[in-house]
Coordinates of C-alpha atoms and ligand atoms in Angstrom, one line a residue:
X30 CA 17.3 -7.8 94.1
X31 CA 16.4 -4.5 92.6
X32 CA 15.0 -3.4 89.2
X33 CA 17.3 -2.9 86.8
X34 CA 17.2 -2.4 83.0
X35 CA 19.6 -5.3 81.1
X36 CA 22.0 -3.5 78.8
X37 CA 21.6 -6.1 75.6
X38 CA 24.2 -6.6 72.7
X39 CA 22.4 -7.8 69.7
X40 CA 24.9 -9.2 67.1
X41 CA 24.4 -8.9 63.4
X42 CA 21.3 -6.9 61.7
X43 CA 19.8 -9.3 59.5
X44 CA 16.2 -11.1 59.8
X45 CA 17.1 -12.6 62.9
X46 CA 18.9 -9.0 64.7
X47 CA 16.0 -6.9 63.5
X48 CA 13.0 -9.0 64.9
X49 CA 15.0 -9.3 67.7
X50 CA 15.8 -5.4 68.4
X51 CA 11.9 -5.3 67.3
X52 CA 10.5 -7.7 69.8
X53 CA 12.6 -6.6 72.6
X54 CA 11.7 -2.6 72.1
X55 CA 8.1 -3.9 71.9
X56 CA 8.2 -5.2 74.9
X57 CA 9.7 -2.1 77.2
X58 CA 13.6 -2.9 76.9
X59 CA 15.6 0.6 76.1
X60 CA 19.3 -0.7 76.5
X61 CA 19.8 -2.3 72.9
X62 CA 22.6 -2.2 71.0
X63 CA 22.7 -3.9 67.5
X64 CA 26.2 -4.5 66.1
X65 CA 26.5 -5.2 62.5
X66 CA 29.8 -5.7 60.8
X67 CA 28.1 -4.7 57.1
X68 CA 27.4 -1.5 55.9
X69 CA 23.9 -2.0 55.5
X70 CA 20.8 -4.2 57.1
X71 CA 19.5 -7.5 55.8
X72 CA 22.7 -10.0 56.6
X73 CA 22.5 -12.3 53.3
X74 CA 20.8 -9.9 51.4
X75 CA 23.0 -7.2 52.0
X76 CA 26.0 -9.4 51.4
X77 CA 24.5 -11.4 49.0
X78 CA 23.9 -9.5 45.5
X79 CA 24.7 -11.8 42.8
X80 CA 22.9 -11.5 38.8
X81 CA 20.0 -13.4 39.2
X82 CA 19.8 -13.2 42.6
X83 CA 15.9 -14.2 43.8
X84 CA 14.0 -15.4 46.9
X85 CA 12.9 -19.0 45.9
X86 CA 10.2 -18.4 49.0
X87 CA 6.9 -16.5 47.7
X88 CA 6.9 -12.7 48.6
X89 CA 3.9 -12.3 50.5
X90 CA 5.3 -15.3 53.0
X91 CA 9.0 -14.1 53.1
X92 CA 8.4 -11.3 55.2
X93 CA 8.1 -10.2 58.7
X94 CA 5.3 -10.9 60.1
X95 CA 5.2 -7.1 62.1
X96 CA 5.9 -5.5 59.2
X97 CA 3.9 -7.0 55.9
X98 CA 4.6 -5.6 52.7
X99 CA 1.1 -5.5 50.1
X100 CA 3.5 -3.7 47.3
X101 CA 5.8 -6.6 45.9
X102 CA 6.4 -6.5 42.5
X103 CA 7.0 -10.0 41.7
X104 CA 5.2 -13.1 43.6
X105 CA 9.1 -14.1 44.6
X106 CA 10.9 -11.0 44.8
X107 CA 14.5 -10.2 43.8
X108 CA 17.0 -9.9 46.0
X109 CA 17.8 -6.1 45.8
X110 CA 14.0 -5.6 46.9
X111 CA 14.4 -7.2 49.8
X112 CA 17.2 -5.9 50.5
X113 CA 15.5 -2.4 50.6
X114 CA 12.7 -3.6 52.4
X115 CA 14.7 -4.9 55.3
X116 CA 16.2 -1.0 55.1
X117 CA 12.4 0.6 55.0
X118 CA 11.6 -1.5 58.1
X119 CA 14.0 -0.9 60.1
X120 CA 13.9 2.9 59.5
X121 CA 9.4 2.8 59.2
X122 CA 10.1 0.9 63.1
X123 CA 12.6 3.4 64.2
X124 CA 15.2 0.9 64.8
X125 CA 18.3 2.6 62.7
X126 CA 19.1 4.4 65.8
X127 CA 20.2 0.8 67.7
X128 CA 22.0 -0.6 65.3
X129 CA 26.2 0.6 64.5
X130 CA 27.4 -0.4 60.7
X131 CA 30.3 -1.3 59.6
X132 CA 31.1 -2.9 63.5
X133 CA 32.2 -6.1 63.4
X134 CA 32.8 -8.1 67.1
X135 CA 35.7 -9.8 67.5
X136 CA 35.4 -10.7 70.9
X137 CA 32.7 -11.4 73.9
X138 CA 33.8 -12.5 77.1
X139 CA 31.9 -13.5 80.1
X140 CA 33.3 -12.2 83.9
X141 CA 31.3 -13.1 86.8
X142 CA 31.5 -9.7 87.9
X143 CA 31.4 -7.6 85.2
X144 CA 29.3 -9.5 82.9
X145 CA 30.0 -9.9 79.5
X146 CA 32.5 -7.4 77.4
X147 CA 32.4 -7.1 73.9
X148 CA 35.3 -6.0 71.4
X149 CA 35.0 -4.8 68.3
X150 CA 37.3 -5.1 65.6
X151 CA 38.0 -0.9 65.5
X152 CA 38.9 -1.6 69.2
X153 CA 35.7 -0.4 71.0
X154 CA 34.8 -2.2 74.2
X155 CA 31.3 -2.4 75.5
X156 CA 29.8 -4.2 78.6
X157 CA 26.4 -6.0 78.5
X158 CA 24.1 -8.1 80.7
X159 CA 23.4 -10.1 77.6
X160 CA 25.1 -10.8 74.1
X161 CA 22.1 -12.2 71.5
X162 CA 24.1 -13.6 68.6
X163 CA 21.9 -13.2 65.7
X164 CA 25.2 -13.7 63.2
X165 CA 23.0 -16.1 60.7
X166 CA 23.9 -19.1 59.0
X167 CA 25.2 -18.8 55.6
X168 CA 27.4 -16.2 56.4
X169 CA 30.8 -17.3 55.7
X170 CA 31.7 -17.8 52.0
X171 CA 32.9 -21.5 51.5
X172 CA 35.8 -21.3 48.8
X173 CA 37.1 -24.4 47.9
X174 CA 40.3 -25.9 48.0
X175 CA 41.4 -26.4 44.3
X176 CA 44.9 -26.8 42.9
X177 CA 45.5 -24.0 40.8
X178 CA 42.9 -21.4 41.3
X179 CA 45.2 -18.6 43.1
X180 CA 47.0 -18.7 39.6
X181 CA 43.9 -18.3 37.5
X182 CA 44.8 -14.4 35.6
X183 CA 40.9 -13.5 35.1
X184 CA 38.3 -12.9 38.0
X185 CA 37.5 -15.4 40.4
X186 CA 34.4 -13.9 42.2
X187 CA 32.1 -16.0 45.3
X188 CA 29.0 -15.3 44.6
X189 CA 28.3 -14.4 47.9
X190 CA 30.9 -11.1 47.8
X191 CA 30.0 -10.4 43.8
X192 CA 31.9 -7.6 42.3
X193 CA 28.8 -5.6 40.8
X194 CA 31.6 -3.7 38.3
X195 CA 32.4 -7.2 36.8
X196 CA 31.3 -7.4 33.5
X197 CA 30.4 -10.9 32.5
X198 CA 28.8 -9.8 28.9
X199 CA 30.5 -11.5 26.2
X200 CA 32.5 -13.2 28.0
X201 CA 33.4 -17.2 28.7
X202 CA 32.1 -18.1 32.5
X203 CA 33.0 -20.9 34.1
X204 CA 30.1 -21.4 37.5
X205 CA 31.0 -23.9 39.8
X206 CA 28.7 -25.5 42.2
X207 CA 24.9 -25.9 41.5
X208 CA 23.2 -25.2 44.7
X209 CA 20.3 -22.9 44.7
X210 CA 22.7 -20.0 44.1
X211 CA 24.8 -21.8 41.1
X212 CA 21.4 -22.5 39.7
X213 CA 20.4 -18.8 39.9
X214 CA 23.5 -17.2 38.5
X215 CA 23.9 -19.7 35.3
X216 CA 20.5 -18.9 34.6
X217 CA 21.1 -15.1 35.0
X218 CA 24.6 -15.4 33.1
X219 CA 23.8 -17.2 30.3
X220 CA 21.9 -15.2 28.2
X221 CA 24.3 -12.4 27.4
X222 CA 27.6 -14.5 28.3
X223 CA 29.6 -16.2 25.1
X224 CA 29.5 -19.0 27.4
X225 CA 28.8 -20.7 30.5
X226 CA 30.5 -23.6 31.3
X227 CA 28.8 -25.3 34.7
X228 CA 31.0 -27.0 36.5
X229 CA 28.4 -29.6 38.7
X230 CA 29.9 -32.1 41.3
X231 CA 26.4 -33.6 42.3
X232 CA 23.3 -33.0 40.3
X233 CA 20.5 -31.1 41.8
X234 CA 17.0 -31.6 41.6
X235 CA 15.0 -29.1 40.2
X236 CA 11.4 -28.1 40.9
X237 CA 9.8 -25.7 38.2
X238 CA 8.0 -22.7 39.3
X239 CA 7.4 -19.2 37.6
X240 CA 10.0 -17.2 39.6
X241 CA 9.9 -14.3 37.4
X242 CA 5.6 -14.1 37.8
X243 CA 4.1 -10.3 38.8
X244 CA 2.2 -10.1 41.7
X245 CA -1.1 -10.3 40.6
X246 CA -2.2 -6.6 39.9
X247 CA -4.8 -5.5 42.5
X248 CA -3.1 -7.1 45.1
X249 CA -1.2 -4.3 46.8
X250 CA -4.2 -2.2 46.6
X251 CA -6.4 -4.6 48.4
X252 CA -3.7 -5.8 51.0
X253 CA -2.9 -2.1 51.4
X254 CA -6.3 -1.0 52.5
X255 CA -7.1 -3.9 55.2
X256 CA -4.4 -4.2 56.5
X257 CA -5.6 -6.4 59.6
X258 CA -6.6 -9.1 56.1
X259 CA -3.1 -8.7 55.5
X260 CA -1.4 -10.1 58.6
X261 CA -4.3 -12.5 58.8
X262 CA -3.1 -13.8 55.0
X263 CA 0.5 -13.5 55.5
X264 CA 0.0 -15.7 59.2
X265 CA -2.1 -18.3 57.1
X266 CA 0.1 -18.4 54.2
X267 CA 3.5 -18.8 56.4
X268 CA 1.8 -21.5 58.7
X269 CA 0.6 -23.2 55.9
X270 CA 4.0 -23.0 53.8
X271 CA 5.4 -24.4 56.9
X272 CA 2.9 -27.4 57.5
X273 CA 3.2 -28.7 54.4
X274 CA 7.2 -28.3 53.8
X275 CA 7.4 -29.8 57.4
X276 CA 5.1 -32.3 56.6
X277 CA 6.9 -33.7 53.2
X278 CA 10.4 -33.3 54.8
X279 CA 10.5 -35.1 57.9
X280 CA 8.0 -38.0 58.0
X281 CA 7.6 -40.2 54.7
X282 CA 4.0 -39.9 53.3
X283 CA 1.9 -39.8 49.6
X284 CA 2.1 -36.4 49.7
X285 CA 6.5 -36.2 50.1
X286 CA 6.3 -39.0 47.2
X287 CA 4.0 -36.7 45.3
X288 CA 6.2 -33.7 45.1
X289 CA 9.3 -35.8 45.1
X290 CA 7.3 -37.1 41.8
X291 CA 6.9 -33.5 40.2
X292 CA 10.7 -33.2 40.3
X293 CA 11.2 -36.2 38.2
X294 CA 8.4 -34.6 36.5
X295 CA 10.1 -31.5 35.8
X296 CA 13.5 -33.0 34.5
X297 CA 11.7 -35.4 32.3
X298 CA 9.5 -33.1 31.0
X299 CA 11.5 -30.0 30.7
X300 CA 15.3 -31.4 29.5
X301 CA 13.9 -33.4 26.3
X302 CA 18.2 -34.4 25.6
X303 CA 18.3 -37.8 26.9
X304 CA 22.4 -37.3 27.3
X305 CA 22.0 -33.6 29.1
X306 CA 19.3 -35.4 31.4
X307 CA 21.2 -38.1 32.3
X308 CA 23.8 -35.5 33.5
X309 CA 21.3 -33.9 35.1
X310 CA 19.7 -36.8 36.9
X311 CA 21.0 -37.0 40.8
X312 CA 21.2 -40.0 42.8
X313 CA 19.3 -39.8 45.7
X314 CA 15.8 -38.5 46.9
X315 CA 14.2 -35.1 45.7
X316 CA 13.8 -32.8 49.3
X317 CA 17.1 -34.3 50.3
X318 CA 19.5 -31.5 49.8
X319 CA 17.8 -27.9 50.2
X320 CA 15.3 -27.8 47.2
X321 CA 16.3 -25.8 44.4
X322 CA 13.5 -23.8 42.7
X323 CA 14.1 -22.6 39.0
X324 CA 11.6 -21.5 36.4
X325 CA 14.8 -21.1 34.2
X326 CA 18.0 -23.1 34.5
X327 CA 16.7 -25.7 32.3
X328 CA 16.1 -23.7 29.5
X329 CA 19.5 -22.0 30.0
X330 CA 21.8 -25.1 30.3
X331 CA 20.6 -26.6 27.5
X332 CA 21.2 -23.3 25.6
X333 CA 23.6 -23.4 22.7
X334 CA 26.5 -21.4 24.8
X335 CA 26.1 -23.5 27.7
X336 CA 27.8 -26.8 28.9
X337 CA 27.4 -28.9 31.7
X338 CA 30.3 -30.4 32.9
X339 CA 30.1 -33.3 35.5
X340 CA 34.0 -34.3 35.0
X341 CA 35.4 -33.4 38.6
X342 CA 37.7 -30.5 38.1
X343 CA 41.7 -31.4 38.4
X344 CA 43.1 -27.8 38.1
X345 CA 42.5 -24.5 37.4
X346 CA 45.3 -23.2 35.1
X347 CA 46.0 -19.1 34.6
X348 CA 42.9 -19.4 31.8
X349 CA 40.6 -22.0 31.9
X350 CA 39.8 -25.4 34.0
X351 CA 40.9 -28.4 33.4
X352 CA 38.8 -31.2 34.3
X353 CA 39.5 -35.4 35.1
X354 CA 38.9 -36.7 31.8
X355 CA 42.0 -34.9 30.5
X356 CA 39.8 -32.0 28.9
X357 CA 40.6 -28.5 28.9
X358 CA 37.9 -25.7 28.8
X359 CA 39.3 -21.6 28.4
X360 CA 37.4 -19.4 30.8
X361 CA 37.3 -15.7 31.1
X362 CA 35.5 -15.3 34.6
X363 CA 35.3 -18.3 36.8
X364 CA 32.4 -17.9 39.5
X365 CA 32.4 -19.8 42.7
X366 CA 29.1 -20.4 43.2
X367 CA 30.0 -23.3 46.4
X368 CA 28.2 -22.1 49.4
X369 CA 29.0 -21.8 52.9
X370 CA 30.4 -22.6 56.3
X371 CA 26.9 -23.4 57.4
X372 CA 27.7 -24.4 60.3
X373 CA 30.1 -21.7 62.2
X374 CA 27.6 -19.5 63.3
X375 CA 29.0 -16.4 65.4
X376 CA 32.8 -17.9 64.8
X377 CA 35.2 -16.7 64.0
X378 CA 34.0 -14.5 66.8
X379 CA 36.1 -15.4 69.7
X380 CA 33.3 -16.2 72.5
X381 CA 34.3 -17.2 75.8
X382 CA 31.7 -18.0 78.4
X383 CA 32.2 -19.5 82.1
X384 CA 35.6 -20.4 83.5
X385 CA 36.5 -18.8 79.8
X386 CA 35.3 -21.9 78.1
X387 CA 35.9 -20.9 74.1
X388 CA 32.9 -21.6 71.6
X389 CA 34.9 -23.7 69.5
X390 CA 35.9 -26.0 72.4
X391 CA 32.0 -26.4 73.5
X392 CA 31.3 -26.7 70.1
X393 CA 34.7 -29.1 68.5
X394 CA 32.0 -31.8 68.3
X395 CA 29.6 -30.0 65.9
X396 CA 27.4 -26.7 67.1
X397 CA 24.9 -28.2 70.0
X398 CA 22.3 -25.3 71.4
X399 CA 19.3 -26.0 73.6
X400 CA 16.0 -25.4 71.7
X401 CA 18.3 -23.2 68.8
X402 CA 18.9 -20.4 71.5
X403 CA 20.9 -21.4 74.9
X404 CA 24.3 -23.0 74.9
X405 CA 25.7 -24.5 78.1
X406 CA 28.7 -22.8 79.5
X407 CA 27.6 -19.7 78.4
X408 CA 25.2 -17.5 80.6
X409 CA 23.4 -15.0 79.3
X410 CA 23.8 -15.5 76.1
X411 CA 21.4 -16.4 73.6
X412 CA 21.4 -17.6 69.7
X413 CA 18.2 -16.6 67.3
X414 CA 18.2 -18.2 64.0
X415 CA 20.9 -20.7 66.0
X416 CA 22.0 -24.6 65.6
X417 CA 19.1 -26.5 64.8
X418 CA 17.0 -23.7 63.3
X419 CA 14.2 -24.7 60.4
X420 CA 15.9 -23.3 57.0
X421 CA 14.4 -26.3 55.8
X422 CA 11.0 -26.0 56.8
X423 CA 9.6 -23.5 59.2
X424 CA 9.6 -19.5 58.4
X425 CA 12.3 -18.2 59.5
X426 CA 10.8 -14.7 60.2
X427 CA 8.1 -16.5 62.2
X428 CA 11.0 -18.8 64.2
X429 CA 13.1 -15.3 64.6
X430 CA 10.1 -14.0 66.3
X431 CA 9.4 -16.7 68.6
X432 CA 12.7 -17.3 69.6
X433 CA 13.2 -13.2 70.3
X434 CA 9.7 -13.7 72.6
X435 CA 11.3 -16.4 74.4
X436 CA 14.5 -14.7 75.2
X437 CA 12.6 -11.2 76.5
X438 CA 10.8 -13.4 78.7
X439 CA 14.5 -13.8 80.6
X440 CA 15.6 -10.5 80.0
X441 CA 12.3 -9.3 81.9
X442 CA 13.2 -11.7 84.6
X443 CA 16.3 -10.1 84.8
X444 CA 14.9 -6.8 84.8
X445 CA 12.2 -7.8 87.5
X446 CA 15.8 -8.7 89.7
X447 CA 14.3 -12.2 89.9
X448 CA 17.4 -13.3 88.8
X449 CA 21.6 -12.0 87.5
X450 CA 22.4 -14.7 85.4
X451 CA 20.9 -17.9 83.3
X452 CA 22.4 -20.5 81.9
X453 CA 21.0 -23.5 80.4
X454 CA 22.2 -27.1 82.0
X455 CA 23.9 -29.5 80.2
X456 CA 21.2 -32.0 81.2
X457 CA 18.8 -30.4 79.1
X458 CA 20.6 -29.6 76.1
X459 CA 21.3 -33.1 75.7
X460 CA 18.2 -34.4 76.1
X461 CA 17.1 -31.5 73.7
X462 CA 19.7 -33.1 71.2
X463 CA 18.8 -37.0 71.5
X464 CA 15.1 -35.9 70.7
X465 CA 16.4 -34.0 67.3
X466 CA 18.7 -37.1 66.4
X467 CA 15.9 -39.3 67.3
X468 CA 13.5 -37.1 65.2
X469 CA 16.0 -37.0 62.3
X470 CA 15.6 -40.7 61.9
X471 CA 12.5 -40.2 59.2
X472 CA 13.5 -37.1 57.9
X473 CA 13.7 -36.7 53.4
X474 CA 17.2 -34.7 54.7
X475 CA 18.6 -38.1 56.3
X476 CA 17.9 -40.2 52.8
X477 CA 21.7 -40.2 52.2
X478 CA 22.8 -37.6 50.3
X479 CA 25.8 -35.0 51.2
X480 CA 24.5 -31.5 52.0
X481 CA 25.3 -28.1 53.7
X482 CA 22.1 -29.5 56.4
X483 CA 24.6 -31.9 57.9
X484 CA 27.5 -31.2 59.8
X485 CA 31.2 -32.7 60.1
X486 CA 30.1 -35.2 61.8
X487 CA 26.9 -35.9 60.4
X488 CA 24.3 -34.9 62.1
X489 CA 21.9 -33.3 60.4
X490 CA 21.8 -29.1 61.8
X491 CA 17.9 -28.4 61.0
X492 CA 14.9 -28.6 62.9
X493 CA 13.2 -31.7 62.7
X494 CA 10.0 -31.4 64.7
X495 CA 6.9 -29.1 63.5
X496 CA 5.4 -26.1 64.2
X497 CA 3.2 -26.7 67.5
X498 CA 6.6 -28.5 69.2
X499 CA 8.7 -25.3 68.2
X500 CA 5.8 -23.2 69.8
X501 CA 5.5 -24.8 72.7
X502 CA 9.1 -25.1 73.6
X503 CA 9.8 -21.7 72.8
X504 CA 6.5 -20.7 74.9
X505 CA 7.6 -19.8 78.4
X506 CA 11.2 -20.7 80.1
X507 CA 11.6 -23.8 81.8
X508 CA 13.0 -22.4 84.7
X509 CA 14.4 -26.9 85.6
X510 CA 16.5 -26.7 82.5
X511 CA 18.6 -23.4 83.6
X512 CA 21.1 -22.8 86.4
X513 CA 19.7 -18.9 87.6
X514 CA 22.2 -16.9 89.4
Ligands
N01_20 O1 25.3 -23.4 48.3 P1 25.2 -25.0 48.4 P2 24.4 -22.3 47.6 N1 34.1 -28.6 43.5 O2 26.0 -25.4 49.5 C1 29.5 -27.3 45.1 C2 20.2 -20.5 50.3 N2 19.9 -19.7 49.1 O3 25.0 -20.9 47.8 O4 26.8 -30.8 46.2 C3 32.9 -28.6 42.8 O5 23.8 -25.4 48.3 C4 28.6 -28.2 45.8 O6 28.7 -29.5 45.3 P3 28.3 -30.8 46.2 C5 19.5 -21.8 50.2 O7 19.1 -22.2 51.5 C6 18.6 -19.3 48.9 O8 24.0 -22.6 46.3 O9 28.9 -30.6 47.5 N3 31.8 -28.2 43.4 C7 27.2 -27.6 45.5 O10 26.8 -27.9 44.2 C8 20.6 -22.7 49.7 O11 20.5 -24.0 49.9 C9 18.2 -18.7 47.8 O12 28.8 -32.0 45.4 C10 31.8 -27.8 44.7 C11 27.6 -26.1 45.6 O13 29.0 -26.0 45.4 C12 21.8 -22.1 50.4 O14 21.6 -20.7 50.3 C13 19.1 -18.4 46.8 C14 33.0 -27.8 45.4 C15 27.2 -25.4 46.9 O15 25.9 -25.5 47.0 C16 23.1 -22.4 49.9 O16 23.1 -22.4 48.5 C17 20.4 -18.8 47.0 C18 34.2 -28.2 44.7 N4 35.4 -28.2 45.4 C19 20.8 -19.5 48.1 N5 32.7 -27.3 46.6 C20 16.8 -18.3 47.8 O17 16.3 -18.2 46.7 C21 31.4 -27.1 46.7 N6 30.9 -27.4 45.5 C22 16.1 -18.0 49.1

């Protein structure tokens, strides 16, 4: 075979498409083409620009590690700074010229013979050698089913598509949900909202921590100067965020008990209303669900314009929300603050791989990737940030990057014309998945409570291994688990 150069389709130009246009420039590849359906970089923090919005992950860790940042202003920064941050590093890398806005795929199809084509919703067709779905995970606004709510006369926003010309000042908001986002906006609302009635299904747990903090002046200045101590910090500081979230989260120890002990902790100590705590007070394990972080919702439920309402809700009338208890509240705004589809990935994208095998047929029993990246029955194709990824433990910037690596080590195989076409066996990708349901087994996330980590049919979609095994899995292909054409 002769040399060629793989024309690669990146999808989507959040974390995961930019470390992976990035990585893949780095090392020699000129044929990229980043699609992104928004108008801007930075996936959910483009899309996501709710009041209150912040990154519940320090600053100086939620970052890439090719591009550290010294200048934060706050030690967990808001989510219109890094928003513009993703923006500066894609234009400081010289990546805007890769990526198309506003181009959503609809459509990628794999031929034999011509490879895979990709449509995109304006119509345009493109051919590639390989299709890198970097689509993300909570992508799709979840908006629940509730009798009623099409007839409610004021506002209904999803937190995740906020109307930035809604004015919530004065006004009575109903929020429901109370994941990390619900928790963010009540807190954000409350203060210059009439009221806030928050509509909570399942209690959260709550660990405090001073969100709104500074960086700590002098910082930027020093990290500016050495910047070689900056990467060095930032790799210590994201390994070590990741050891110790891995090592609380998936094997039961003194230390998960001592943290799951400083959210009990926080709720005793911080909600002195016996009657509001109870309300408060979930039933199962801290570290089950995806940890909130708040130095603030406390303080703003128990305010004297807010209400916690634990009632399930029966309907939503044309003004207000009516709850299972018979009691009616008025509402002005109501706010869905209820998630995601965590779990479609690149759908509704229709994706059709060998023998024209659709993604949701491989996938009608729950998404199932090899490692996070390959899915049998679809060559050349690769996921970063995929099934399986660590959004509750590992950086993701750091996983992004490894997985991007992994995946130009094919692509340069290709290039070399050591090979046309990959595709991972099926063999491997199960054996890949009875480890993770294996390793689940001790996992805080498998403790029984309901969460967006686990699937319809129950597994639990996260990485349960640590660090080193990611590493070493995502070293260097394992040329036994892939069928090479
Ligand atoms: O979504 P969620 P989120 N009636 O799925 C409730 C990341 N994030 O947007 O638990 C009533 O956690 C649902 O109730 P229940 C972070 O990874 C990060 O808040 O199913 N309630 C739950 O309370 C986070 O975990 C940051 O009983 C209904 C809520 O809606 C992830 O995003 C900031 C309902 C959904 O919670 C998702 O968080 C924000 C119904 N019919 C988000 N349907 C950072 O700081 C659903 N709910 C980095």
């Amino acid at each position: 075979m002769t040399e060629r150069e793989p024309r690669v389709i990146i999808i989507g130009a959040g974390v995961a498409g930019i470390t992976t246009a990035h990585v893949l420039r780095e090392r020699g590849f000129t044929d990229i083409t980043v699609l992104e359906k928004g108008s801007d970089v930075g996936g959910v923090w483009y899309w996501n620009h709710y009041p209150g919005l912040r990154c519940d992950v320090p600053s100086q860790i939620y970052q890439f590690g090719f591009a550290p940042k010294a200048d934060w202003r706050h030690a967990w920064a808001s989510g219109p700074a890094i928003q513009r941050y993703h923006r500066e590093v894609v234009e400081r890398l010289g990546l805007t010229e890769l990526i198309r806005l506003d181009t959503e795929v609809v459509e990628a199809r794999w031929d034999e013979r011509s490879r895979w084509t990709v449509t995109t919703a304006a119509g345009g067709v493109l051919g590639a050698d390989f299709v890198i779905c970097a689509t993300g995970v909570l992508h799709h606004p979840f908006i629940p089913d509730i009798p009623g709510l099409a007839d409610f006369t004021g506002p209904v926003v999803h937190t995740a598509r906020w109307d930035d010309g809604l004015d919530t000042d004065g006004r009575r908001i109903a929020v429901i949900g109370t994941g990390s986002t619900g928790v963010q906006v009540v807190s954000a609302l409350q203060p210059h909202a009439a009221s806030v009635d928050h509509y909570v299904r399942s209690a959260q747990w709550i660990l405090w921590a001073p969100m709104s903090l500074r960086q700590l002046p002098g910082v930027a200045t020093v990290l500016a100067r050495f910047p070689n101590l900056h990467r060095r910090l930032h790799r210590v500081m994201a390994f070590g965020g990741s050891a110790v979230l891995t090592d609380v989260t998936t094997r039961p120890s003194w230390r998960r008990r001592a943290v799951q002990a400083y959210a009990r902790a926080c709720l005793r100590i911080q909600v002195r209303d016996k009657d509001l705590r109870a309300k408060l007070q979930p039933d199962y394990q801290p570290l089950c669900k995806r940890q909130v972080i708040s130095g603030s919702y406390y303080r703003a439920i128990g305010a004297d314009n807010a209400a916690l309402i634990t009632d399930g809700i029966a309907e939503v009338t044309a003004d207000g929300i009516r709850t299972a208890d018979g009691a009616y509240r008025d509402a002005d705004v109501i706010v869905l603050a209820t998630g995601f589809h965590a779990h479609n990935y690149m759908r509704p994208l229709r994706l059709h791989g060998r023998d024209g095998i659709s993604i949701d047929d491989a996938w009608a029993k729950g998404p199932r990737a090899y490692r996070m990246t390959a899915i049998p029955g679809f060559p050349n194709l690769f996921t970063v940030l995929g099934p399986n990824s660590p959004t509750g433990s590992i950086s993701l910037q750091y996983t992004a990057e490894l997985t991007a690596t992994y995946i130009a080590q094919w692509l340069a195989k290709f290039r070399a014309g050591e090979l046309s076409s990959v595709e991972v066996t099926d063999q491997a990708t199960t054996r890949f998945n009875d480890d993770v349901a294996t390793a689940m087994g001790p996992t805080v996330w498998n403790t029984g409570c309901n969460s967006w980590y686990l699937t319809e049919g129950g597994a639990v979609d996260l990485w349960p291994f640590d660090r080193a095994t990611m590493k070493a899995m995502l070293s260097s292909p394992d040329p036994a688990d892939f069928h090479l054409g």
